[in-house]
């Protein structure tokens, strides 16, 4: 039997500290669905996704009931669609996008990812056609997520695609203008994208994966914050130790959910992603953890330091709790999805430049950042280039999910509702990198890529 | 399958009876029970065996929560494995 203290602590983790599982994501390979006839591919794909994911929602609900642990999102990630549709016309690509969205609705899952392309080397005509279809694909769907990998430590950075993506993001913003350019929240640009990431918008089922697997993304920043609150005078090594211990416990719940879900669905286990992921709820915020460590406001000096140790402690604690870890593992710092981050921006303490510095030690990058709608595409490309450089030269994953909210100015507010939250339009540096971005071409990989 | 039931609330006569009667009605065996007053609140923790339970986990949970509400206490039921996962290596 457990001690009363253990039982009360476990119940409080869920009830008062918002401990939840962020996502169960089934990754499905579509290679065996391919066909040069688009309708045939759609039919095969539909059959296969439904076969594996039909019970995803009901099994997740059952697990929620048994453990009293909310599972916030149920998702599916697919083989990058661009790999299977080389010969398709623009119209056929859009048909595929719609079909995927319909499947997600039929299964009543939250999001479906994989309308993706991996173009860290050459940007050929097929990739160009596919990437050009992304704005329409997103605008005409509700649950489809899309991503593009534009660089890796092994292969360098593809500036051709980065310069195109500035325009693509602007177009998505324009085409979803009536929803505060919400479409941009379903599109992310990556460097060193992991194959087994359960978090949207960047989830896809990588080429090295098997036919199907189940990945779990954990959450639980509230639990970490509460643990830190209990010892306000702790030294920084004690803070680190506390975070590590809580990360262990949180990850154990992820591993448990994974085991149950795999058994119930008859799907092999993939990875547990060790990320602390915030929600817009007060008390479920990464920024609040950083402030609990001793910052007056997130964004002030000391923020990068605090985030670095949080990220590392989460990885260390979580690594022992799960058999296979992967994905993005660390701490997420999306702005709109985190009430503390939003407050940091509103108070002026948190700027885009500080966020960029923070991304060199966190698990993703510039995430859910709202900028003025009239920003030039080259500036967006410049932001992407900077962020991708941080990833490529430091041998880590980075990403950009930026929302140039159509018709909005600096200081305006946008509200996406639900998990994606609300945010103030941030101020940006308007100095133009146009001449640099328009050079195009490919940046050779850094010297660390020669290690073998 | 075993589960942990916790009951927290203001102390009064008949809490244990109300909960344990409901469990007996549904053929749920109580394996362990501890009860204390923590920070002025009545706190009861039960380990129960659901192997022969007549109804589904979620139905029993709903009944327990409803019964708890009737007598003014918070009732919670979670699968034992959650506590094992978090507290035991």
Coordinates of C-alpha atoms in Angstrom, one line a residue:
Chain A
X1 CA 0.0 0.0 0.0
X2 CA 1.1 3.5 -0.6
X3 CA 1.5 6.1 2.1
X4 CA -1.2 8.7 2.5
X5 CA 1.3 11.3 1.5
X6 CA 2.2 9.6 -1.8
X7 CA -1.5 9.2 -2.6
X8 CA -2.4 12.8 -1.8
X9 CA 0.6 14.1 -3.7
X10 CA -0.3 12.1 -6.8
X11 CA -3.9 13.3 -6.7
X12 CA -2.8 16.9 -6.2
X13 CA -0.5 16.7 -9.2
X14 CA -3.6 16.0 -11.4
X15 CA -6.3 18.0 -9.5
X16 CA -4.4 21.2 -8.5
X17 CA -1.4 21.4 -10.7
X18 CA -3.0 20.6 -14.0
X19 CA -0.9 17.5 -14.7
X20 CA -2.1 16.1 -18.0
X21 CA -0.8 14.2 -21.0
X22 CA -0.5 16.6 -23.9
X23 CA -1.0 14.2 -26.7
X24 CA -1.3 10.6 -27.9
X25 CA -0.1 10.6 -31.5
X26 CA -0.4 7.6 -33.8
X27 CA 2.3 7.7 -36.5
X28 CA 1.3 5.9 -39.7
X29 CA 3.4 5.1 -42.7
X30 CA 1.7 5.7 -46.0
X31 CA 4.4 4.2 -48.2
X32 CA 2.3 1.2 -49.0
X33 CA -0.6 3.5 -50.0
X34 CA 1.2 5.2 -52.8
X35 CA -0.3 5.3 -56.3
X36 CA 0.2 7.4 -59.4
X37 CA -3.6 7.7 -59.4
X38 CA -4.5 10.3 -56.7
X39 CA -7.9 8.9 -55.9
X40 CA -6.4 5.5 -55.4
X41 CA -3.8 7.0 -53.0
X42 CA -6.6 8.8 -51.1
X43 CA -8.7 5.6 -50.8
X44 CA -5.7 3.5 -49.6
X45 CA -4.7 6.2 -47.2
X46 CA -8.2 6.5 -45.7
X47 CA -8.5 2.8 -45.2
X48 CA -5.1 2.6 -43.5
X49 CA -5.5 5.6 -41.2
X50 CA -9.0 4.4 -40.1
X51 CA -7.7 0.9 -39.5
X52 CA -5.1 2.1 -37.0
X53 CA -6.8 5.2 -35.5
X54 CA -10.4 4.2 -35.4
X55 CA -10.4 3.7 -31.6
X56 CA -7.9 6.3 -30.7
X57 CA -10.4 8.7 -29.2
X58 CA -12.3 6.1 -27.3
X59 CA -9.2 4.4 -25.9
X60 CA -7.8 7.8 -24.9
X61 CA -11.1 8.6 -23.1
X62 CA -11.0 5.2 -21.3
X63 CA -7.4 5.9 -20.1
X64 CA -8.5 9.4 -18.9
X65 CA -11.2 7.7 -16.9
X66 CA -9.0 5.0 -15.4
X67 CA -6.2 7.3 -14.3
X68 CA -8.1 10.5 -13.8
X69 CA -5.4 12.0 -16.1
X70 CA -6.6 14.3 -18.9
X71 CA -5.3 13.5 -22.4
X72 CA -5.6 16.9 -24.1
X73 CA -5.0 16.0 -27.7
X74 CA -5.5 12.9 -29.8
X75 CA -3.6 13.1 -33.1
X76 CA -2.3 11.3 -36.1
X77 CA 1.0 11.9 -37.9
X78 CA 1.6 10.7 -41.4
X79 CA 4.6 10.1 -43.7
X80 CA 5.5 13.4 -45.3
X81 CA 2.9 13.7 -48.0
X82 CA 5.4 15.4 -50.4
X83 CA 7.3 12.1 -50.6
X84 CA 4.2 10.3 -52.1
X85 CA 2.8 12.9 -54.4
X86 CA 5.7 13.8 -56.8
X87 CA 3.6 13.3 -59.9
X88 CA 0.5 15.0 -58.7
X89 CA -0.9 18.2 -60.0
X90 CA -1.6 21.3 -57.8
X91 CA -5.3 20.4 -57.7
X92 CA -4.7 16.8 -56.8
X93 CA -2.4 17.9 -53.9
X94 CA -5.3 20.0 -52.6
X95 CA -7.6 17.0 -52.9
X96 CA -5.2 15.0 -50.9
X97 CA -5.1 17.7 -48.2
X98 CA -8.9 17.8 -48.0
X99 CA -9.2 14.1 -47.8
X100 CA -6.7 14.0 -44.9
X101 CA -8.7 16.7 -43.1
X102 CA -12.0 14.7 -43.6
X103 CA -10.4 11.6 -42.1
X104 CA -9.4 13.6 -39.0
X105 CA -13.0 14.8 -38.7
X106 CA -14.4 11.4 -39.2
X107 CA -12.2 10.0 -36.4
X108 CA -12.9 13.1 -34.3
X109 CA -9.2 13.6 -33.6
X110 CA -7.8 17.1 -32.9
X111 CA -5.1 17.4 -35.5
X112 CA -3.5 15.4 -38.2
X113 CA 0.1 16.2 -39.3
X114 CA 2.3 15.3 -42.2
X115 CA 1.4 17.7 -45.0
X116 CA 5.2 18.2 -45.0
X117 CA 8.2 18.4 -47.1
X118 CA 11.9 17.8 -46.2
X119 CA 14.0 20.0 -48.3
X120 CA 17.3 20.6 -46.5
X121 CA 19.3 20.0 -49.7
X122 CA 17.9 20.7 -53.1
X123 CA 14.8 22.7 -53.9
X124 CA 13.5 21.0 -57.0
X125 CA 10.3 21.7 -59.0
X126 CA 8.3 19.0 -57.3
X127 CA 9.1 20.4 -53.8
X128 CA 8.3 23.9 -55.1
X129 CA 4.9 22.8 -56.3
X130 CA 4.2 21.0 -53.1
X131 CA 5.2 24.0 -50.9
X132 CA 3.3 26.4 -53.1
X133 CA 0.2 24.3 -52.3
X134 CA 0.5 24.7 -48.5
X135 CA -1.4 28.0 -48.1
X136 CA -4.4 26.7 -50.0
X137 CA -4.2 23.3 -48.3
X138 CA -4.3 25.0 -44.9
X139 CA -6.9 27.5 -45.8
X140 CA -9.4 24.9 -47.0
X141 CA -8.9 22.6 -44.0
X142 CA -9.4 22.8 -40.2
X143 CA -7.2 20.1 -38.7
X144 CA -4.4 19.5 -41.2
X145 CA -0.9 20.5 -40.1
X146 CA 2.0 21.2 -42.3
X147 CA 5.8 21.5 -41.8
X148 CA 8.9 22.1 -43.9
X149 CA 12.4 21.0 -42.9
X150 CA 14.8 23.5 -44.4
X151 CA 18.2 22.6 -42.9
X152 CA 20.2 20.1 -40.9
X153 CA 23.6 20.0 -39.3
X154 CA 24.6 17.2 -41.7
X155 CA 23.5 19.0 -44.9
X156 CA 23.5 22.7 -44.3
X157 CA 20.8 25.3 -44.9
X158 CA 18.6 25.7 -47.9
X159 CA 18.3 29.4 -48.4
X160 CA 16.2 29.0 -51.6
X161 CA 13.4 27.4 -49.7
X162 CA 13.7 29.9 -46.8
X163 CA 13.3 32.8 -49.1
X164 CA 10.2 31.2 -50.6
X165 CA 8.7 30.5 -47.1
X166 CA 8.5 34.2 -46.2
X167 CA 5.9 34.5 -49.0
X168 CA 4.2 31.2 -48.1
X169 CA 3.7 32.3 -44.5
X170 CA 2.3 35.7 -45.6
X171 CA -0.1 33.9 -47.9
X172 CA -1.3 31.6 -45.2
X173 CA -1.9 34.6 -43.1
X174 CA -3.9 36.3 -45.8
X175 CA -5.9 33.3 -46.7
X176 CA -7.0 32.7 -43.1
X177 CA -7.3 36.5 -42.3
X178 CA -10.9 36.1 -41.0
X179 CA -9.6 33.9 -38.2
X180 CA -6.7 36.2 -37.1
X181 CA -4.4 34.4 -39.5
X182 CA -4.9 31.2 -37.5
X183 CA -3.7 29.1 -40.4
X184 CA -0.1 30.1 -39.6
X185 CA -0.4 28.2 -36.3
X186 CA -0.8 25.0 -38.3
X187 CA 2.5 25.5 -40.2
X188 CA 6.0 25.3 -38.9
X189 CA 9.5 25.5 -40.4
X190 CA 12.2 23.2 -38.9
X191 CA 15.9 22.5 -38.8
X192 CA 16.9 19.1 -37.8
X193 CA 13.3 18.0 -37.5
X194 CA 12.9 14.8 -35.5
X195 CA 11.1 11.8 -37.1
X196 CA 9.1 11.0 -34.0
X197 CA 7.7 14.2 -32.8
X198 CA 4.1 14.0 -31.3
X199 CA 3.7 17.8 -31.2
X200 CA 1.9 19.8 -33.9
X201 CA 2.3 21.5 -36.1
X202 CA 5.5 19.7 -36.8
X203 CA 4.5 16.1 -36.3
X204 CA 5.1 13.7 -39.1
X205 CA 5.9 10.0 -39.3
X206 CA 9.6 9.9 -40.5
X207 CA 11.0 7.7 -43.2
X208 CA 13.0 5.6 -40.7
X209 CA 9.9 4.7 -38.8
X210 CA 8.0 1.4 -39.1
X211 CA 4.5 0.9 -40.4
X212 CA 2.8 2.3 -37.3
X213 CA 3.8 3.4 -33.8
X214 CA 2.4 5.4 -30.9
X215 CA 4.1 8.4 -29.5
X216 CA 3.2 10.3 -26.3
X217 CA 3.9 13.9 -25.4
X218 CA 3.9 14.8 -21.8
X219 CA 3.1 18.1 -20.2
X220 CA 2.8 19.3 -16.6
X221 CA 4.6 22.7 -16.0
X222 CA 2.2 23.4 -13.2
X223 CA 3.5 20.4 -11.2
X224 CA 7.1 21.7 -11.5
X225 CA 6.1 25.2 -10.5
X226 CA 4.2 23.9 -7.4
X227 CA 7.2 21.8 -6.4
X228 CA 9.4 24.9 -6.6
X229 CA 7.0 27.0 -4.6
X230 CA 7.4 24.6 -1.6
X231 CA 11.0 25.6 -1.0
X232 CA 11.4 29.3 -1.8
X233 CA 14.9 29.5 -0.3
X234 CA 16.4 26.6 -2.2
X235 CA 19.8 27.0 -3.8
X236 CA 20.0 26.6 -7.6
X237 CA 21.3 23.1 -7.4
X238 CA 18.3 22.2 -5.2
X239 CA 16.0 23.8 -7.7
X240 CA 17.6 21.7 -10.4
X241 CA 17.2 18.6 -8.4
X242 CA 13.5 19.3 -7.7
X243 CA 12.8 19.9 -11.4
X244 CA 14.6 16.6 -12.2
X245 CA 12.5 14.7 -9.7
X246 CA 9.2 16.1 -10.9
X247 CA 10.2 15.5 -14.6
X248 CA 10.7 11.9 -13.6
X249 CA 7.3 11.6 -12.1
X250 CA 5.6 13.4 -15.0
X251 CA 7.4 11.2 -17.5
X252 CA 6.4 8.1 -15.7
X253 CA 2.7 9.0 -16.3
X254 CA 3.5 9.4 -19.9
X255 CA 5.2 6.0 -20.1
X256 CA 2.2 4.5 -18.3
X257 CA -0.3 6.0 -20.7
X258 CA 1.8 4.8 -23.6
X259 CA 1.9 1.2 -22.3
X260 CA -1.9 1.2 -21.9
X261 CA -2.7 2.9 -25.1
X262 CA -0.4 0.6 -27.1
X263 CA -1.9 -2.5 -25.5
X264 CA -5.5 -1.4 -26.1
X265 CA -4.9 -0.2 -29.7
X266 CA -2.5 -3.1 -30.6
X267 CA 0.1 -0.6 -31.9
X268 CA 3.8 -0.8 -31.0
X269 CA 5.3 1.8 -28.7
X270 CA 7.3 4.7 -30.1
X271 CA 8.7 7.4 -27.9
X272 CA 7.8 9.5 -24.9
X273 CA 8.6 13.1 -25.7
X274 CA 9.9 14.6 -22.4
X275 CA 8.6 18.1 -23.1
X276 CA 7.0 20.4 -20.6
X277 CA 4.3 22.0 -22.7
X278 CA 2.2 24.9 -21.4
X279 CA -1.4 25.7 -21.9
X280 CA -3.0 29.1 -21.7
X281 CA -4.4 28.2 -18.2
X282 CA -2.9 30.2 -15.3
X283 CA -0.7 27.8 -13.3
X284 CA 0.2 25.7 -16.4
X285 CA 3.0 27.9 -17.7
X286 CA 6.7 27.6 -18.4
X287 CA 7.2 31.3 -17.9
X288 CA 5.7 30.9 -14.4
X289 CA 8.3 28.3 -13.6
X290 CA 11.1 30.6 -14.7
X291 CA 9.6 33.4 -12.6
X292 CA 9.3 31.1 -9.6
X293 CA 13.0 30.4 -10.0
X294 CA 13.5 34.1 -9.2
X295 CA 12.9 36.3 -12.2
X296 CA 10.7 39.4 -11.8
X297 CA 9.4 38.9 -15.3
X298 CA 10.2 36.4 -18.0
X299 CA 12.4 38.0 -20.6
X300 CA 14.6 39.9 -18.1
X301 CA 18.3 39.1 -17.7
X302 CA 18.7 35.6 -16.3
X303 CA 15.9 34.1 -18.4
X304 CA 18.1 32.2 -20.7
X305 CA 20.1 30.8 -17.8
X306 CA 16.9 29.7 -16.0
X307 CA 15.5 28.1 -19.1
X308 CA 18.7 26.3 -19.9
X309 CA 18.8 24.6 -16.5
X310 CA 15.1 23.8 -16.7
X311 CA 15.5 22.2 -20.1
X312 CA 18.4 20.1 -19.0
X313 CA 16.9 19.0 -15.7
X314 CA 13.7 17.9 -17.5
X315 CA 15.7 15.8 -19.9
X316 CA 17.7 14.2 -17.1
X317 CA 14.7 13.4 -15.0
X318 CA 12.6 12.2 -17.9
X319 CA 15.3 10.1 -19.5
X320 CA 15.2 7.6 -16.7
X321 CA 11.5 7.4 -16.6
X322 CA 10.9 6.4 -20.2
X323 CA 12.3 3.5 -22.2
X324 CA 12.5 5.3 -25.5
X325 CA 12.6 9.1 -25.5
X326 CA 12.7 11.3 -28.5
X327 CA 10.8 14.0 -30.3
X328 CA 11.7 17.4 -29.1
X329 CA 12.2 16.7 -25.4
X330 CA 12.8 19.7 -23.3
X331 CA 10.7 22.8 -22.6
X332 CA 8.5 24.6 -25.0
X333 CA 8.3 28.4 -25.0
X334 CA 5.3 29.2 -27.3
X335 CA 4.1 32.7 -26.6
X336 CA 0.4 32.7 -27.1
X337 CA -0.1 29.3 -25.5
X338 CA 1.5 30.3 -22.3
X339 CA -0.2 32.9 -20.1
X340 CA 3.0 33.8 -18.4
X341 CA 4.8 34.4 -21.7
X342 CA 1.9 36.6 -22.9
X343 CA 2.2 38.7 -19.7
X344 CA 6.0 39.0 -20.3
X345 CA 5.3 40.4 -23.8
X346 CA 2.6 42.7 -22.6
X347 CA 4.9 44.2 -19.9
X348 CA 7.6 44.8 -22.4
X349 CA 10.1 42.5 -20.6
X350 CA 10.0 39.8 -23.3
X351 CA 11.1 40.8 -26.7
X352 CA 11.7 38.9 -29.9
X353 CA 15.4 39.2 -29.5
X354 CA 15.3 37.6 -26.0
X355 CA 13.1 34.9 -27.3
X356 CA 15.7 34.1 -30.0
X357 CA 18.4 33.8 -27.4
X358 CA 16.2 31.5 -25.3
X359 CA 15.7 29.2 -28.3
X360 CA 19.3 28.3 -28.2
X361 CA 18.7 26.4 -25.0
X362 CA 15.1 25.2 -25.3
X363 CA 13.6 22.4 -27.2
X364 CA 12.0 24.1 -30.1
X365 CA 12.3 27.7 -31.2
X366 CA 10.3 30.8 -32.0
X367 CA 6.9 29.4 -31.4
X368 CA 3.4 31.0 -31.7
X369 CA 4.7 34.5 -32.1
X370 CA 2.4 37.1 -33.5
X371 CA 3.9 39.9 -35.6
X372 CA 2.3 42.8 -37.5
X373 CA 0.4 41.7 -40.7
X374 CA 2.3 44.1 -42.9
X375 CA 5.7 42.6 -42.2
X376 CA 7.7 42.1 -45.4
X377 CA 8.2 38.5 -46.5
X378 CA 12.0 38.9 -46.5
X379 CA 11.8 39.8 -42.8
X380 CA 10.0 36.6 -42.0
X381 CA 12.6 34.7 -44.1
X382 CA 15.3 36.5 -42.1
X383 CA 13.7 35.4 -38.8
X384 CA 13.6 31.8 -40.2
X385 CA 17.2 32.0 -41.4
X386 CA 18.4 33.1 -37.9
X387 CA 16.5 30.5 -36.1
X388 CA 17.5 27.7 -38.5
X389 CA 21.2 28.8 -38.1
X390 CA 20.9 28.4 -34.3
X391 CA 19.7 24.8 -34.9
X392 CA 22.1 23.8 -37.6
X393 CA 25.3 25.2 -36.0
X394 CA 24.4 24.0 -32.5
X395 CA 23.4 20.5 -33.6
X396 CA 19.8 20.8 -32.2
X397 CA 16.3 21.1 -33.4
X398 CA 14.9 24.5 -33.9
X399 CA 11.7 25.7 -35.5
X400 CA 9.7 28.8 -36.4
X401 CA 6.0 29.2 -36.1
X402 CA 5.3 32.8 -36.7
X403 CA 2.0 34.5 -37.3
X404 CA 1.9 37.7 -39.3
X405 CA -1.7 38.5 -38.3
X406 CA -3.4 40.0 -41.3
X407 CA -4.5 43.6 -40.8
X408 CA -3.1 43.8 -37.2
X409 CA -0.6 46.2 -35.9
X410 CA 1.9 46.1 -33.1
X411 CA 0.1 46.1 -29.8
X412 CA -3.2 44.7 -31.2
X413 CA -4.5 41.5 -29.7
X414 CA -5.3 38.3 -31.4
X415 CA -7.3 35.4 -29.9
X416 CA -7.2 31.9 -31.2
X417 CA -9.1 30.3 -28.4
X418 CA -8.6 26.9 -26.8
X419 CA -5.0 25.6 -26.4
X420 CA -3.5 28.1 -28.8
X421 CA -4.5 31.0 -26.6
X422 CA -4.2 34.7 -27.2
X423 CA -1.3 37.1 -27.8
X424 CA -0.3 40.7 -28.4
X425 CA 1.2 41.5 -31.7
X426 CA 4.9 41.9 -31.0
X427 CA 7.2 44.7 -32.2
X428 CA 9.7 43.6 -34.8
X429 CA 13.0 44.9 -36.2
X430 CA 12.1 46.4 -39.6
X431 CA 15.6 46.6 -41.0
X432 CA 15.4 44.6 -44.2
X433 CA 17.5 41.5 -45.0
X434 CA 16.1 41.5 -48.5
X435 CA 19.5 41.5 -50.4
X436 CA 20.8 38.6 -48.2
X437 CA 17.7 36.5 -48.5
X438 CA 17.3 37.0 -52.2
X439 CA 20.8 35.6 -52.9
X440 CA 19.3 32.1 -52.5
X441 CA 21.4 29.0 -52.8
X442 CA 22.5 26.6 -50.1
X443 CA 24.8 27.1 -47.1
X444 CA 27.3 24.2 -46.7
X445 CA 27.0 22.3 -43.5
X446 CA 29.1 23.4 -40.5
X447 CA 32.4 21.7 -39.7
X448 CA 30.7 19.7 -36.9
X449 CA 29.0 17.7 -39.6
X450 CA 32.3 16.1 -40.5
X451 CA 32.3 14.1 -37.4
X452 CA 32.0 10.4 -38.1
Chain B
X1 CA -7.8 -4.5 -11.5
X2 CA -7.2 -2.5 -8.4
X3 CA -8.0 1.1 -7.8
X4 CA -7.4 3.8 -5.2
X5 CA -10.4 5.7 -3.9
X6 CA -9.9 8.8 -1.9
X7 CA -12.6 10.7 0.0
X8 CA -11.9 14.2 1.2
X9 CA -14.4 16.6 2.9
X10 CA -15.9 17.9 6.1
X11 CA -16.3 15.2 8.7
X12 CA -19.8 13.9 9.5
X13 CA -21.6 10.7 10.4
X14 CA -21.9 8.0 7.8
X15 CA -19.2 8.8 5.2
X16 CA -17.6 5.4 5.4
X17 CA -21.0 3.7 5.4
X18 CA -22.2 5.6 2.3
X19 CA -19.1 4.8 0.3
X20 CA -18.7 1.2 1.4
X21 CA -22.4 0.3 0.9
X22 CA -22.1 1.5 -2.7
X23 CA -19.0 -0.6 -3.2
X24 CA -20.7 -3.7 -1.7
X25 CA -23.7 -3.2 -3.9
X26 CA -21.5 -3.4 -6.9
X27 CA -19.4 -6.3 -5.7
X28 CA -16.3 -4.3 -5.1
X29 CA -14.0 -5.7 -2.4
X30 CA -12.2 -3.3 -0.1
X31 CA -8.6 -4.5 0.4
X32 CA -7.2 -1.7 2.6
X33 CA -8.7 1.3 4.2
X34 CA -7.1 4.2 6.1
X35 CA -8.8 7.2 7.5
X36 CA -7.5 10.3 9.2
X37 CA -8.3 14.0 9.8
X38 CA -5.8 16.0 7.7
X39 CA -5.8 19.8 8.1
X40 CA -9.3 19.6 9.5
X41 CA -10.6 17.5 6.7
X42 CA -11.8 14.0 6.8
X43 CA -9.5 12.0 4.5
X44 CA -10.1 8.4 3.6
X45 CA -8.0 6.3 1.3
X46 CA -9.2 2.9 0.1
X47 CA -7.5 0.3 -2.0
X48 CA -10.2 -1.8 -3.8
X49 CA -10.3 -4.8 -6.0
X50 CA -12.5 -4.3 -9.1
X51 CA -12.1 -7.8 -10.5
X52 CA -15.7 -8.9 -9.8
X53 CA -17.2 -5.4 -10.1
X54 CA -20.6 -5.5 -11.8
X55 CA -20.3 -2.3 -13.7
X56 CA -17.7 -0.5 -15.8
X57 CA -14.9 1.5 -14.2
X58 CA -16.3 4.8 -15.5
X59 CA -19.8 4.0 -14.3
X60 CA -18.6 3.1 -10.8
X61 CA -16.6 6.3 -10.7
X62 CA -19.6 8.4 -11.7
X63 CA -21.7 6.7 -9.0
X64 CA -19.0 7.4 -6.4
X65 CA -18.7 11.0 -7.3
X66 CA -22.5 11.4 -7.2
X67 CA -22.8 9.7 -3.8
X68 CA -20.0 11.9 -2.5
X69 CA -21.9 15.0 -3.6
X70 CA -25.0 13.8 -1.8
X71 CA -23.1 13.7 1.5
X72 CA -20.8 16.7 0.8
X73 CA -17.4 15.1 0.2
X74 CA -15.1 14.9 -2.8
X75 CA -14.6 11.3 -4.1
X76 CA -11.9 10.3 -6.5
X77 CA -11.1 6.9 -8.0
X78 CA -8.0 6.2 -10.1
X79 CA -6.3 3.0 -11.3
X80 CA -3.6 1.8 -8.9
X81 CA -1.0 1.8 -11.7
X82 CA -0.9 5.6 -11.8
X83 CA 0.3 5.6 -8.1
X84 CA 2.8 2.7 -8.9
X85 CA 4.2 4.6 -11.9
X86 CA 4.7 7.8 -10.1
X87 CA 5.9 6.6 -6.7
X88 CA 7.7 3.3 -7.3
X89 CA 10.8 2.7 -9.5

